[in-house]
């Protein structure tokens, strides 16, 4: 069987999706790199500065699913253009109120709420334009945009703030997001619409031993349609509108697995630097370089794993391998924490950090395929929401663990998360797009 290559339009959409997501990521993560400036030059307390830094993420969490639903109904082009454009507007509103912590928190949170559109819509448009045998690679590349955007913010924001103050940073975000607004409006095209049916589910895992038995989660009419489709009869177009969360447990399980697998990821990204310095006695400069290297290698790892999933017999099968590797490497970090081993620690930390983010593209591709064209925006919004909520809990939670139990036992506890996730991963892929 000849595989149809992605169109030129698909690759253009992917590039725009990556650049737009990078712009949104700089807007969301940028304030974290302004904490020293806000504390020293604006007179903010560390609590106030930290709240400003966290405000975009709070706004993001509140609107991810809503933006996904918007993209499902009105299309990715409008969602991306409107969202990134409103990010520019909200950032511009922050210019005259930078001296007021309360108002700045509100406005910066609004910019994060607007930028959330890109998280759902850019992934949705990429999945719509690429054929199944290239979706894993495409989503892996698209998922590189977040660590790359964070790296750009880490490199660009501090010197810009040093030269132009807080307003210099705001003008950077206004310029970048305004430019991407124009690009999205001119170049983004919504993918061709298709109706999802049960006949388009490949290798779907039956929920019962007897596949002809209807799923009680479905209504009578939906169950009858599903049974007809499984028998080889054409399903009605109405089935494409059926809530995939009611059709089977696949999406719920992938959301749960992703929330568990994100625990090692945020443990490393949040506490990796201090672990290398305090536990492994590595100098701050070298430790920073190790963390930066782990971000770059992790971004490349997302692309590689995504590409492998296109050639692997099953995305969820590869996800199972990633979960096992994550458990092993996090356990290795726990053992290394018992005694300083700087060289070994640096190598294992980069490997563990890379594996901890390798599931992102896999999971998002699986979620979009299982949700189908009418639900993929909402489903990817829910996927992102679960991960951000877990990361918000993990920030103080892992710190409390380290305070009480120390690094070895704390990382040992974190290693349990991918092991638990291993038991939740579905046995087979579900595809309602192709």
Coordinates of C-alpha atoms in Angstrom, one line a residue:
X1 CA 0.0 0.0 0.0
X2 CA 1.5 3.4 -1.1
X3 CA 1.6 6.0 1.6
X4 CA 0.5 9.5 0.6
X5 CA 3.2 12.0 1.6
X6 CA 2.1 15.2 3.5
X7 CA 1.3 18.1 1.3
X8 CA 3.4 21.3 1.1
X9 CA 0.5 23.0 2.9
X10 CA 0.9 20.6 5.8
X11 CA 4.5 21.5 6.3
X12 CA 3.7 25.2 6.1
X13 CA 1.1 24.7 8.8
X14 CA 3.5 22.8 11.0
X15 CA 6.1 25.6 10.8
X16 CA 3.5 28.2 11.6
X17 CA 2.2 26.0 14.5
X18 CA 5.7 25.7 16.0
X19 CA 6.5 29.4 15.7
X20 CA 3.1 30.4 17.1
X21 CA 3.5 28.0 20.0
X22 CA 7.0 29.3 20.7
X23 CA 5.7 32.9 20.7
X24 CA 2.9 31.9 23.2
X25 CA 5.4 30.0 25.3
X26 CA 7.7 33.1 25.5
X27 CA 4.7 35.1 26.7
X28 CA 3.7 32.5 29.3
X29 CA 7.2 31.7 30.7
X30 CA 8.8 35.1 30.2
X31 CA 7.6 36.6 33.5
X32 CA 9.4 33.9 35.5
X33 CA 12.8 35.3 34.2
X34 CA 11.7 38.8 35.3
X35 CA 11.5 37.9 39.0
X36 CA 14.9 39.4 39.9
X37 CA 14.0 42.6 37.9
X38 CA 10.6 42.9 39.6
X39 CA 12.1 42.4 43.0
X40 CA 15.1 44.6 42.6
X41 CA 13.9 47.4 40.3
X42 CA 10.1 47.5 40.7
X43 CA 10.1 46.9 44.5
X44 CA 7.9 43.8 44.3
X45 CA 8.1 41.3 47.1
X46 CA 9.2 37.9 46.1
X47 CA 5.7 36.7 46.7
X48 CA 4.3 39.4 44.4
X49 CA 6.9 38.7 41.7
X50 CA 6.3 35.0 41.9
X51 CA 2.6 35.5 41.6
X52 CA 3.1 37.6 38.5
X53 CA 5.3 34.8 37.1
X54 CA 2.7 32.2 37.7
X55 CA -0.3 34.3 36.5
X56 CA 0.0 33.3 32.8
X57 CA -0.2 29.6 33.7
X58 CA -3.3 30.2 35.9
X59 CA -5.0 32.0 33.0
X60 CA -3.9 29.2 30.6
X61 CA -5.4 26.5 32.8
X62 CA -8.8 28.3 33.0
X63 CA -9.3 28.6 29.2
X64 CA -7.6 25.6 27.6
X65 CA -10.7 23.5 27.2
X66 CA -12.8 26.5 26.2
X67 CA -10.4 27.4 23.4
X68 CA -10.3 23.8 22.3
X69 CA -14.1 23.9 22.0
X70 CA -13.9 27.2 20.1
X71 CA -11.4 25.6 17.6
X72 CA -13.7 22.6 17.2
X73 CA -16.6 24.8 16.3
X74 CA -15.1 27.8 14.4
X75 CA -11.9 26.4 13.1
X76 CA -8.2 26.5 13.9
X77 CA -7.4 29.6 11.8
X78 CA -9.8 31.8 13.7
X79 CA -8.8 30.3 17.1
X80 CA -5.1 30.8 16.6
X81 CA -5.4 34.3 15.1
X82 CA -7.8 35.6 17.7
X83 CA -6.0 34.0 20.6
X84 CA -2.5 35.2 19.7
X85 CA -3.9 38.6 18.8
X86 CA -5.6 39.0 22.2
X87 CA -2.3 38.0 23.8
X88 CA -0.8 41.0 22.1
X89 CA -3.6 43.3 23.2
X90 CA -3.5 42.1 26.9
X91 CA 0.3 42.5 26.9
X92 CA -0.1 46.1 25.6
X93 CA -2.6 46.8 28.4
X94 CA 0.1 45.9 30.9
X95 CA 2.4 48.8 29.7
X96 CA 0.9 51.6 31.9
X97 CA 0.3 49.4 35.0
X98 CA 3.7 47.7 35.5
X99 CA 4.0 49.4 38.8
X100 CA 0.9 47.9 40.2
X101 CA 1.3 44.2 41.2
X102 CA -2.4 43.5 41.5
X103 CA -3.4 44.9 38.1
X104 CA -0.3 43.5 36.5
X105 CA -1.2 40.0 37.8
X106 CA -4.8 40.3 36.3
X107 CA -3.6 41.5 32.9
X108 CA -0.8 39.0 32.6
X109 CA -3.2 36.2 33.6
X110 CA -5.5 37.5 30.8
X111 CA -2.6 37.2 28.3
X112 CA -2.0 33.6 29.4
X113 CA -5.7 32.9 29.0
X114 CA -5.6 34.2 25.4
X115 CA -2.4 32.4 24.6
X116 CA -4.0 29.1 25.6
X117 CA -5.7 29.1 22.2
X118 CA -2.5 28.1 20.5
X119 CA -2.0 25.1 22.7
X120 CA -5.2 23.5 21.5
X121 CA -5.7 24.9 18.0
X122 CA -2.1 24.5 16.7
X123 CA -2.0 20.9 17.7
X124 CA -5.4 20.3 16.2
X125 CA -4.6 21.9 12.8
X126 CA -1.3 20.0 12.6
X127 CA -3.1 16.7 13.2
X128 CA -5.8 17.6 10.6
X129 CA -3.3 18.3 7.8
X130 CA -1.0 15.3 8.3
X131 CA -1.8 11.7 7.3
X132 CA -1.6 9.1 10.1
X133 CA 1.8 7.7 9.0
X134 CA 3.4 11.2 9.6
X135 CA 1.3 12.5 12.5
X136 CA 3.6 11.2 15.2
X137 CA 6.6 13.0 13.7
X138 CA 4.5 16.2 13.1
X139 CA 3.3 16.3 16.7
X140 CA 6.8 15.5 18.0
X141 CA 8.1 18.5 16.1
X142 CA 5.2 20.6 17.2
X143 CA 5.8 19.6 20.9
X144 CA 9.4 20.8 20.5
X145 CA 8.1 24.4 20.4
X146 CA 7.5 24.5 24.2
X147 CA 11.0 23.7 25.4
X148 CA 12.5 25.8 22.6
X149 CA 10.2 28.7 23.5
X150 CA 11.3 28.4 27.2
X151 CA 15.0 28.4 26.1
X152 CA 14.4 31.6 24.0
X153 CA 12.7 33.3 27.0
X154 CA 15.6 32.3 29.2
X155 CA 18.2 33.7 26.8
X156 CA 16.3 36.9 25.6
X157 CA 14.2 38.1 28.5
X158 CA 16.9 38.9 31.2
X159 CA 19.1 41.1 28.9
X160 CA 16.1 42.8 27.4
X161 CA 14.8 43.6 30.9
X162 CA 18.3 44.8 31.9
X163 CA 18.4 47.2 29.0
X164 CA 14.7 48.3 28.7
X165 CA 13.1 47.3 32.0
X166 CA 9.7 45.6 32.2
X167 CA 8.4 47.6 29.4
X168 CA 11.2 46.3 27.1
X169 CA 9.9 42.7 27.8
X170 CA 6.3 43.7 27.2
X171 CA 7.2 45.3 23.8
X172 CA 9.1 42.1 22.9
X173 CA 5.9 40.1 23.5
X174 CA 3.7 42.6 21.7
X175 CA 5.9 42.6 18.6
X176 CA 6.3 38.8 18.4
X177 CA 2.6 38.0 19.1
X178 CA 1.4 40.8 16.7
X179 CA 3.6 39.4 14.0
X180 CA 2.3 35.9 14.5
X181 CA -1.3 37.2 14.5
X182 CA -0.7 38.4 10.9
X183 CA 1.0 35.2 9.9
X184 CA -1.8 33.0 11.2
X185 CA -4.5 35.1 9.5
X186 CA -2.7 35.1 6.1
X187 CA -1.2 31.6 6.0
X188 CA -3.1 29.2 8.2
X189 CA -5.8 27.1 6.5
X190 CA -8.2 24.9 8.3
X191 CA -7.7 21.2 7.4
X192 CA -10.3 19.4 5.3
X193 CA -13.2 18.3 7.5
X194 CA -14.0 14.6 7.8
X195 CA -16.8 12.8 9.7
X196 CA -15.6 10.4 12.4
X197 CA -17.3 7.0 12.4
X198 CA -16.7 3.7 14.2
X199 CA -15.5 2.3 10.9
X200 CA -12.6 4.7 11.1
X201 CA -11.4 3.2 14.5
X202 CA -8.4 1.0 13.8
X203 CA -7.2 -1.6 16.2
X204 CA -9.8 -0.4 18.7
X205 CA -9.7 -2.2 22.0
X206 CA -13.0 -3.9 22.8
X207 CA -14.3 -3.0 26.2
X208 CA -15.9 -6.4 26.7
X209 CA -14.9 -10.0 25.9
X210 CA -17.9 -10.2 23.6
X211 CA -17.4 -7.4 21.1
X212 CA -21.0 -7.4 20.0
X213 CA -22.2 -6.5 23.5
X214 CA -23.0 -2.8 23.6
X215 CA -21.1 -0.4 25.8
X216 CA -23.4 0.8 28.7
X217 CA -21.7 4.2 28.6
X218 CA -23.4 4.7 25.2
X219 CA -27.0 5.5 24.8
X220 CA -29.2 2.9 23.0
X221 CA -29.1 4.7 19.7
X222 CA -25.3 5.2 19.8
X223 CA -24.8 1.6 20.8
X224 CA -26.9 0.4 17.9
X225 CA -24.9 2.5 15.5
X226 CA -21.6 1.3 17.0
X227 CA -22.8 -2.3 16.7
X228 CA -23.8 -1.8 13.1
X229 CA -20.5 -0.3 12.2
X230 CA -18.5 -3.1 13.9
X231 CA -20.5 -5.5 11.8
X232 CA -19.3 -3.8 8.7
X233 CA -22.4 -1.7 8.0
X234 CA -21.9 2.1 7.4
X235 CA -22.4 4.3 10.4
X236 CA -24.5 7.4 10.2
X237 CA -22.9 10.8 10.2
X238 CA -24.5 11.4 13.6
X239 CA -22.0 9.1 15.1
X240 CA -19.2 11.6 14.3
X241 CA -20.9 13.9 16.9
X242 CA -20.9 11.2 19.6
X243 CA -18.9 12.2 22.7
X244 CA -15.8 10.0 22.4
X245 CA -15.4 10.2 26.2
X246 CA -18.7 8.2 26.4
X247 CA -17.7 5.8 23.6
X248 CA -14.9 4.1 25.4
X249 CA -12.3 4.7 28.1
X250 CA -9.3 5.4 25.8
X251 CA -9.2 9.2 26.3
X252 CA -9.7 9.0 30.0
X253 CA -6.9 6.6 30.3
X254 CA -4.5 8.6 28.1
X255 CA -5.3 11.7 30.2
X256 CA -4.5 9.8 33.4
X257 CA -1.3 8.3 32.1
X258 CA -0.1 11.7 30.8
X259 CA -0.8 13.4 34.2
X260 CA 1.3 10.7 35.9
X261 CA 4.1 10.9 33.4
X262 CA 4.3 14.6 33.7
X263 CA 5.3 14.2 37.4
X264 CA 9.0 13.3 36.6
X265 CA 9.1 15.9 33.8
X266 CA 8.2 18.8 36.2
X267 CA 10.3 17.4 39.0
X268 CA 13.3 17.6 36.8
X269 CA 12.5 21.0 35.2
X270 CA 11.6 22.6 38.5
X271 CA 14.1 21.0 41.0
X272 CA 16.8 19.6 38.6
X273 CA 19.1 22.7 38.9
X274 CA 19.0 22.8 42.7
X275 CA 19.5 19.0 42.9
X276 CA 22.6 19.2 40.7
X277 CA 24.0 22.0 42.9
X278 CA 22.9 20.9 46.4
X279 CA 23.0 17.2 46.1
X280 CA 25.7 16.5 43.6
X281 CA 27.9 19.6 44.4
X282 CA 28.1 20.8 40.8
X283 CA 28.8 24.5 40.3
X284 CA 25.9 26.7 39.4
X285 CA 27.3 27.6 36.0
X286 CA 27.9 23.9 35.0
X287 CA 24.6 22.9 36.5
X288 CA 22.8 25.5 34.4
X289 CA 24.5 24.2 31.3
X290 CA 23.4 20.6 32.1
X291 CA 19.8 21.8 32.5
X292 CA 20.0 23.7 29.2
X293 CA 21.4 20.7 27.4
X294 CA 18.6 18.5 28.8
X295 CA 16.0 20.9 27.4
X296 CA 17.6 20.8 23.9
X297 CA 18.1 17.1 23.9
X298 CA 14.5 16.6 25.3
X299 CA 13.1 18.7 22.4
X300 CA 15.0 16.6 19.9
X301 CA 13.8 13.5 21.7
X302 CA 10.1 14.5 21.2
X303 CA 10.7 14.6 17.5
X304 CA 12.5 11.3 17.4
X305 CA 9.9 9.4 19.5
X306 CA 7.1 11.0 17.4
X307 CA 8.8 9.8 14.2
X308 CA 9.3 6.3 15.7
X309 CA 5.6 6.1 16.6
X310 CA 4.7 6.5 12.9
X311 CA 6.8 3.3 12.1
X312 CA 6.0 1.4 15.3
X313 CA 3.0 -0.9 15.3
X314 CA 1.3 1.0 18.0
X315 CA 1.6 4.5 19.6
X316 CA 0.4 3.2 22.9
X317 CA 2.9 0.3 22.7
X318 CA 5.7 2.9 22.3
X319 CA 4.2 4.9 25.2
X320 CA 4.4 1.8 27.3
X321 CA 8.2 1.5 26.6
X322 CA 8.6 5.2 27.5
X323 CA 6.9 4.7 30.8
X324 CA 9.2 1.8 31.7
X325 CA 12.3 3.8 30.7
X326 CA 11.0 6.8 32.8
X327 CA 10.6 4.6 35.9
X328 CA 14.0 3.1 35.5
X329 CA 15.8 6.4 35.0
X330 CA 14.0 8.2 37.8
X331 CA 14.9 5.3 40.1
X332 CA 18.5 5.7 39.0
X333 CA 18.3 9.4 40.0
X334 CA 17.1 8.3 43.4
X335 CA 20.0 6.0 43.8
X336 CA 22.5 8.6 42.6
X337 CA 21.1 11.0 45.2
X338 CA 22.5 8.8 47.9
X339 CA 26.1 10.0 47.2
X340 CA 27.7 12.6 44.9
X341 CA 28.6 11.3 41.5
X342 CA 28.8 14.4 39.4
X343 CA 29.7 13.0 36.0
X344 CA 27.3 10.1 36.3
X345 CA 24.6 12.4 37.6
X346 CA 24.9 14.8 34.7
X347 CA 24.6 11.9 32.1
X348 CA 21.7 10.2 33.8
X349 CA 19.9 13.6 34.5
X350 CA 20.0 14.4 30.7
X351 CA 18.8 10.9 29.8
X352 CA 16.0 11.0 32.5
X353 CA 14.9 14.5 31.5
X354 CA 14.8 13.5 27.8
X355 CA 12.7 10.4 28.5
X356 CA 10.4 12.3 30.9
X357 CA 9.2 14.5 28.0
X358 CA 9.3 11.9 25.3
X359 CA 5.6 10.9 25.9
X360 CA 4.2 14.4 25.1
X361 CA 4.0 14.1 21.3
X362 CA 2.8 10.4 21.5
X363 CA 0.0 11.2 24.0
X364 CA -1.2 14.3 22.1
X365 CA -1.3 12.4 18.8
X366 CA -3.2 9.6 20.4
X367 CA -5.7 12.0 22.0
X368 CA -6.3 13.8 18.8
X369 CA -6.8 10.6 16.8
X370 CA -9.1 9.1 19.4
X371 CA -11.2 12.2 19.8
X372 CA -11.9 12.7 16.1
X373 CA -12.3 15.9 14.1
X374 CA -15.2 17.3 16.1
X375 CA -13.7 16.7 19.6
X376 CA -9.9 17.0 19.2
X377 CA -9.7 20.6 20.2
X378 CA -11.6 20.0 23.5
X379 CA -9.7 16.8 24.1
X380 CA -6.3 18.4 23.6
X381 CA -7.4 21.2 25.9
X382 CA -8.3 18.7 28.6
X383 CA -5.0 16.9 28.0
X384 CA -3.1 20.2 28.6
X385 CA -5.3 21.2 31.5
X386 CA -4.5 17.9 33.4
X387 CA -0.8 18.3 32.9
X388 CA -0.7 22.0 34.0
X389 CA -2.8 21.2 37.1
X390 CA -0.5 18.4 38.0
X391 CA 2.5 20.7 37.5
X392 CA 1.0 23.3 39.7
X393 CA 0.5 20.7 42.5
X394 CA 4.0 19.3 42.0
X395 CA 5.7 22.6 42.5
X396 CA 5.1 22.9 46.3
X397 CA 4.4 19.1 46.6
X398 CA 7.8 17.9 45.6
X399 CA 9.5 20.6 47.6
X400 CA 7.6 19.4 50.7
X401 CA 8.7 15.8 50.0
X402 CA 12.4 16.8 49.7
X403 CA 12.1 18.8 53.0
X404 CA 10.7 15.9 54.9
X405 CA 12.3 12.8 53.2
X406 CA 15.3 14.2 51.2
X407 CA 16.1 13.7 47.6
X408 CA 16.7 9.9 47.4
X409 CA 13.3 8.9 48.8
X410 CA 11.5 11.8 47.1
X411 CA 12.7 10.7 43.6
X412 CA 12.0 7.1 44.6
X413 CA 8.3 8.1 45.2
X414 CA 8.3 10.0 41.8
X415 CA 9.5 6.8 40.1
X416 CA 6.2 5.2 41.1
X417 CA 4.2 7.5 38.9
X418 CA 5.3 6.0 35.5
X419 CA 4.9 2.5 37.0
X420 CA 1.3 3.3 38.0
X421 CA 0.7 4.9 34.6
X422 CA 2.0 1.7 32.9
X423 CA -1.1 -0.2 34.2
X424 CA -3.4 2.4 32.8
X425 CA -2.1 2.6 29.2
X426 CA -4.6 1.1 26.7
X427 CA -3.7 -2.0 24.8
X428 CA -4.4 -0.7 21.3
X429 CA -4.6 2.6 19.4
X430 CA -7.9 4.2 18.5
X431 CA -8.2 6.4 15.4
X432 CA -11.3 8.3 14.6
X433 CA -9.7 10.7 12.2
X434 CA -8.4 8.4 9.4

